[in-house]
């Protein structure tokens, strides 16, 4: 029988967990509703991944019913299960959100930043690579050489390969990684933590360190938004974030904007007229909503005489056109 969604109450998310008789080739998952997911007592991990080709799908058994997911998600779940994470609760958007119910999708997408920030750990799934990263995942590298102990490979090349992965250029995965309390990279069948990447970075030659500095910043913990943002005008923050996300890949412009609205740098901005996710909107309608919020932000007084650029000195219309792919 096919899976049937049940109603999701306000303040509640769905979580899934592998059942004991699962195998990597046959995944069986339990599903539960959890209220107050932001509370410390509710423990779960969140999976962050690129959906992949939606025409390439595989079946899992969810709450006793057949459920189709993308092959890339299946590979990620199989890797999580094979690592022995079968007893932990997971939040996975394809399994925990009814994408066909627009009202539910609007509500859940509005909470995505909070869902990922509240997770004990975010598991970032990258495409499978060869098994030489097994040793790299232990944080071991030959001292003062910048090379791994795997013949024919060097640490710098491996990390550059990870840094070029499409994962880092998609709008939603960008937000999910930024929101993570703790981010763990799932690179094929290897799991790599922040601390291990930092250890590898420190063991490289200076030249390699300079080459990889920007790449490693993708994996390091991000500072909490807060008082530092007071030095930049709110309207400027919005425009800068919009320009960044205009370069991100997304399935459509609505997803790009709703991901942007979950970026932690916007948390400190005034809420009046802030757009809320609404998948019934068109791009022009969303442009109007963003313009209204921006107009409000322009009227926010600067916190100091030197607080960022004057909001009249940049082209907000250009930012809007770029992020919404408008002509």
XYZ file of C-alpha atoms in Angstrom:
327
model
C 0.000 0.000 0.000
C 1.062 3.581 -0.650
C 1.930 5.941 2.166
C -0.739 8.402 3.340
C 0.189 11.655 5.094
C -1.509 12.561 8.374
C -2.163 16.102 9.582
C 0.782 17.947 11.132
C -0.152 20.199 14.045
C 1.412 23.620 14.684
C 4.805 23.463 16.404
C 5.255 19.836 15.326
C 7.641 18.119 12.931
C 7.922 14.543 11.714
C 11.007 12.469 12.484
C 12.055 9.102 11.052
C 14.191 6.266 12.386
C 15.475 3.033 10.842
C 13.735 -0.140 11.964
C 15.947 -3.029 13.186
C 15.312 -5.240 10.156
C 16.535 -2.601 7.688
C 19.471 -3.330 5.400
C 21.278 -0.893 3.072
C 19.356 -2.398 0.151
C 15.981 -2.472 1.958
C 15.287 0.501 4.203
C 12.382 0.404 6.658
C 11.609 3.559 8.612
C 9.349 4.416 11.525
C 7.760 7.868 11.562
C 6.625 9.946 14.541
C 5.287 13.455 15.148
C 7.292 15.486 17.676
C 6.070 18.705 19.294
C 8.535 21.325 20.567
C 11.462 20.135 18.467
C 13.456 23.202 19.593
C 13.541 21.934 23.182
C 16.704 20.219 24.404
C 14.784 17.073 25.340
C 13.940 16.430 21.662
C 17.073 14.955 20.118
C 17.485 14.364 16.403
C 19.882 14.825 13.503
C 19.017 16.610 10.275
C 20.119 15.412 6.854
C 21.313 18.012 4.343
C 21.732 16.877 0.738
C 21.114 17.692 -2.919
C 17.886 16.023 -4.077
C 19.366 14.893 -7.374
C 17.446 13.684 -10.417
C 13.747 13.431 -9.526
C 13.183 10.939 -12.352
C 15.677 8.527 -10.755
C 13.776 7.218 -7.751
C 13.910 4.296 -5.327
C 11.450 2.893 -2.827
C 11.698 2.743 0.962
C 9.124 1.491 3.437
C 7.861 4.387 5.559
C 5.481 3.606 8.434
C 4.689 0.274 6.781
C 3.908 1.782 3.379
C 5.847 2.099 0.143
C 7.325 5.564 -0.374
C 9.383 6.845 -3.317
C 12.459 9.051 -2.811
C 15.268 10.254 -5.065
C 18.178 7.884 -5.591
C 20.586 10.432 -4.104
C 18.594 10.528 -0.856
C 18.471 6.727 -0.808
C 22.283 6.608 -1.065
C 22.572 9.105 1.792
C 20.199 7.129 4.022
C 22.025 3.882 3.233
C 25.325 5.526 4.243
C 23.825 6.791 7.508
C 22.415 3.340 8.271
C 25.654 1.535 7.355
C 27.553 3.747 9.783
C 25.431 2.467 12.670
C 23.145 5.474 13.091
C 20.066 3.279 12.954
C 18.805 4.181 16.417
C 18.841 7.977 15.996
C 15.898 10.103 14.911
C 16.348 11.989 11.651
C 14.689 14.956 9.973
C 14.732 14.552 6.193
C 12.633 16.881 4.066
C 11.437 14.277 1.528
C 10.302 11.956 4.327
C 9.125 14.490 6.903
C 7.318 17.130 4.859
C 4.255 16.708 2.633
C 5.386 18.647 -0.422
C 1.968 18.226 -2.046
C 0.176 20.073 0.769
C 0.976 23.739 0.096
C -0.240 24.973 3.494
C 1.963 22.453 5.328
C 4.907 23.126 3.025
C 4.625 26.885 3.622
C 4.609 26.342 7.392
C 7.489 23.847 7.446
C 9.681 25.860 5.072
C 9.225 28.917 7.299
C 10.723 26.815 10.135
C 13.597 25.258 8.187
C 16.225 27.504 9.753
C 14.982 26.587 13.220
C 14.732 22.872 12.366
C 18.380 22.714 11.297
C 19.574 24.981 14.119
C 17.776 22.797 16.701
C 19.259 19.519 15.417
C 22.022 17.976 17.531
C 24.008 17.527 14.337
C 23.572 18.204 10.623
C 24.820 15.437 8.332
C 25.849 16.892 4.959
C 25.755 14.248 2.225
C 28.185 14.638 -0.693
C 28.416 12.334 -3.683
C 30.220 9.007 -3.212
C 33.968 9.089 -3.855
C 36.664 6.428 -3.600
C 37.470 4.900 -0.252
C 40.843 6.638 0.185
C 39.066 9.189 2.371
C 38.755 6.564 5.087
C 42.168 7.553 6.443
C 41.529 11.251 5.902
C 38.368 10.924 7.962
C 40.462 9.876 10.955
C 42.263 13.206 10.770
C 45.599 11.540 9.998
C 47.967 13.083 7.452
C 51.696 12.840 7.002
C 53.269 15.621 9.004
C 54.763 18.529 7.026
C 54.022 17.039 3.617
C 50.419 18.012 2.983
C 49.861 14.498 1.646
C 47.556 11.771 2.869
C 48.743 8.274 3.690
C 46.765 6.968 0.715
C 49.149 6.385 -2.197
C 48.628 8.616 -5.195
C 46.493 11.211 -3.409
C 47.232 14.371 -1.482
C 45.119 16.058 1.136
C 44.988 19.392 -0.685
C 43.549 17.795 -3.825
C 40.938 15.897 -1.824
C 39.745 18.973 0.051
C 39.633 21.009 -3.149
C 37.478 18.283 -4.681
C 35.071 18.423 -1.733
C 34.981 22.223 -1.874
C 33.927 22.143 -5.550
C 30.967 19.895 -4.847
C 27.567 21.262 -6.038
C 26.307 20.903 -2.461
C 27.957 24.200 -1.497
C 26.378 26.130 -4.361
C 22.739 25.303 -3.763
C 20.548 27.757 -1.875
C 18.962 25.360 0.635
C 22.061 23.332 1.472
C 23.907 26.605 2.056
C 21.348 27.602 4.696
C 21.325 24.148 6.274
C 25.111 24.182 6.700
C 25.086 27.748 8.040
C 22.429 26.866 10.623
C 24.137 23.734 11.909
C 25.283 23.613 15.534
C 27.604 20.817 14.428
C 28.241 19.903 10.798
C 29.567 16.516 9.730
C 30.516 15.875 6.109
C 29.401 12.516 4.690
C 31.826 12.064 1.794
C 30.951 8.735 0.258
C 31.142 6.266 3.133
C 33.358 8.553 5.228
C 32.275 10.977 7.933
C 34.505 14.037 8.417
C 34.099 16.476 11.304
C 35.109 20.132 11.584
C 37.896 19.304 14.013
C 39.373 16.712 11.654
C 39.399 19.184 8.773
C 41.110 21.731 10.986
C 43.710 19.124 11.978
C 44.402 18.280 8.342
C 44.694 21.952 7.474
C 47.279 22.474 10.209
C 49.467 19.614 8.976
C 49.820 20.979 5.436
C 52.577 23.054 3.988
C 52.039 26.818 4.125
C 51.412 27.019 0.371
C 48.630 24.443 0.598
C 47.151 26.190 3.622
C 46.777 29.394 1.633
C 45.201 27.580 -1.309
C 42.680 25.799 0.912
C 41.864 28.542 3.404
C 38.693 29.652 1.626
C 37.547 26.066 1.034
C 37.931 25.118 4.681
C 35.885 28.108 5.775
C 32.886 26.308 4.285
C 33.188 23.659 7.008
C 34.164 25.677 10.070
C 31.597 26.797 12.669
C 29.969 30.111 11.777
C 29.791 33.002 14.268
C 26.431 33.748 15.783
C 24.643 36.745 14.242
C 24.385 39.540 16.749
C 25.744 42.938 17.714
C 28.331 42.929 14.926
C 25.476 43.321 12.466
C 24.712 46.684 14.085
C 27.609 48.100 12.077
C 25.756 47.529 8.803
C 22.458 49.129 7.837
C 19.599 46.540 7.769
C 18.714 47.388 4.157
C 22.331 46.791 3.183
C 22.347 43.380 4.900
C 19.273 42.320 2.924
C 20.772 43.434 -0.392
C 24.109 41.743 0.279
C 22.418 38.454 1.174
C 20.195 38.697 -1.918
C 23.239 39.181 -4.149
C 24.915 36.123 -2.604
C 21.865 33.936 -3.182
C 21.468 35.175 -6.755
C 24.550 33.029 -7.471
C 23.100 29.936 -5.777
C 21.442 27.083 -7.615
C 17.814 26.250 -6.824
C 14.991 24.311 -8.435
C 13.009 27.551 -8.812
C 13.147 31.197 -7.726
C 10.628 30.663 -4.920
C 12.890 28.075 -3.295
C 15.855 30.416 -3.662
C 14.044 33.262 -1.873
C 12.576 31.070 0.865
C 16.049 29.653 1.517
C 17.420 33.193 1.658
C 14.787 34.164 4.228
C 16.127 31.392 6.508
C 19.702 32.733 6.375
C 20.873 33.505 9.946
C 22.163 36.946 8.948
C 18.575 38.098 8.490
C 17.528 37.039 12.000
C 18.354 40.438 13.476
C 16.349 42.439 10.916
C 12.934 43.932 11.807
C 10.048 41.560 11.132
C 7.500 44.090 9.894
C 6.463 43.174 6.325
C 9.043 40.372 6.225
C 7.803 37.938 3.524
C 6.693 34.478 4.623
C 7.049 31.352 2.463
C 4.059 31.041 0.170
C 4.336 28.635 -2.743
C 1.202 30.155 -4.221
C 3.109 33.339 -5.077
C 4.495 34.227 -8.479
C 7.937 35.770 -8.951
C 6.454 39.270 -9.494
C 4.347 38.877 -6.345
C 7.396 37.858 -4.353
C 9.329 40.800 -5.801
C 6.638 43.156 -4.499
C 6.784 41.553 -1.036
C 10.576 41.882 -0.871
C 10.415 45.488 -2.061
C 7.904 46.327 0.679
C 10.173 44.810 3.347
C 13.160 46.634 1.911
C 11.298 49.960 2.028
C 10.647 49.376 5.742
C 14.306 48.536 6.345
C 15.456 51.703 4.585
C 13.577 53.706 7.188
C 15.354 52.026 10.102
C 17.753 54.615 11.578
C 21.454 53.787 11.565
C 22.758 52.698 14.973
C 25.889 54.830 14.612
C 27.230 57.488 12.208
C 29.524 54.865 10.648
C 27.061 51.979 10.426
C 27.511 50.546 6.956
C 26.843 52.145 3.615
C 23.927 54.474 3.124
C 21.027 52.312 1.878
C 20.487 54.734 -1.013
C 23.945 53.988 -2.465
C 23.255 50.533 -3.888
C 20.872 49.269 -6.561
C 18.205 47.258 -4.750
C 16.300 46.779 -8.011
C 19.411 45.165 -9.471
C 19.656 42.822 -6.467
C 15.981 41.930 -6.845
C 16.297 41.304 -10.573
C 19.320 39.056 -10.047
C 17.924 36.904 -7.237
C 14.521 36.433 -8.924
C 15.911 35.943 -12.457
C 13.687 38.776 -13.664
C 14.209 40.244 -17.155
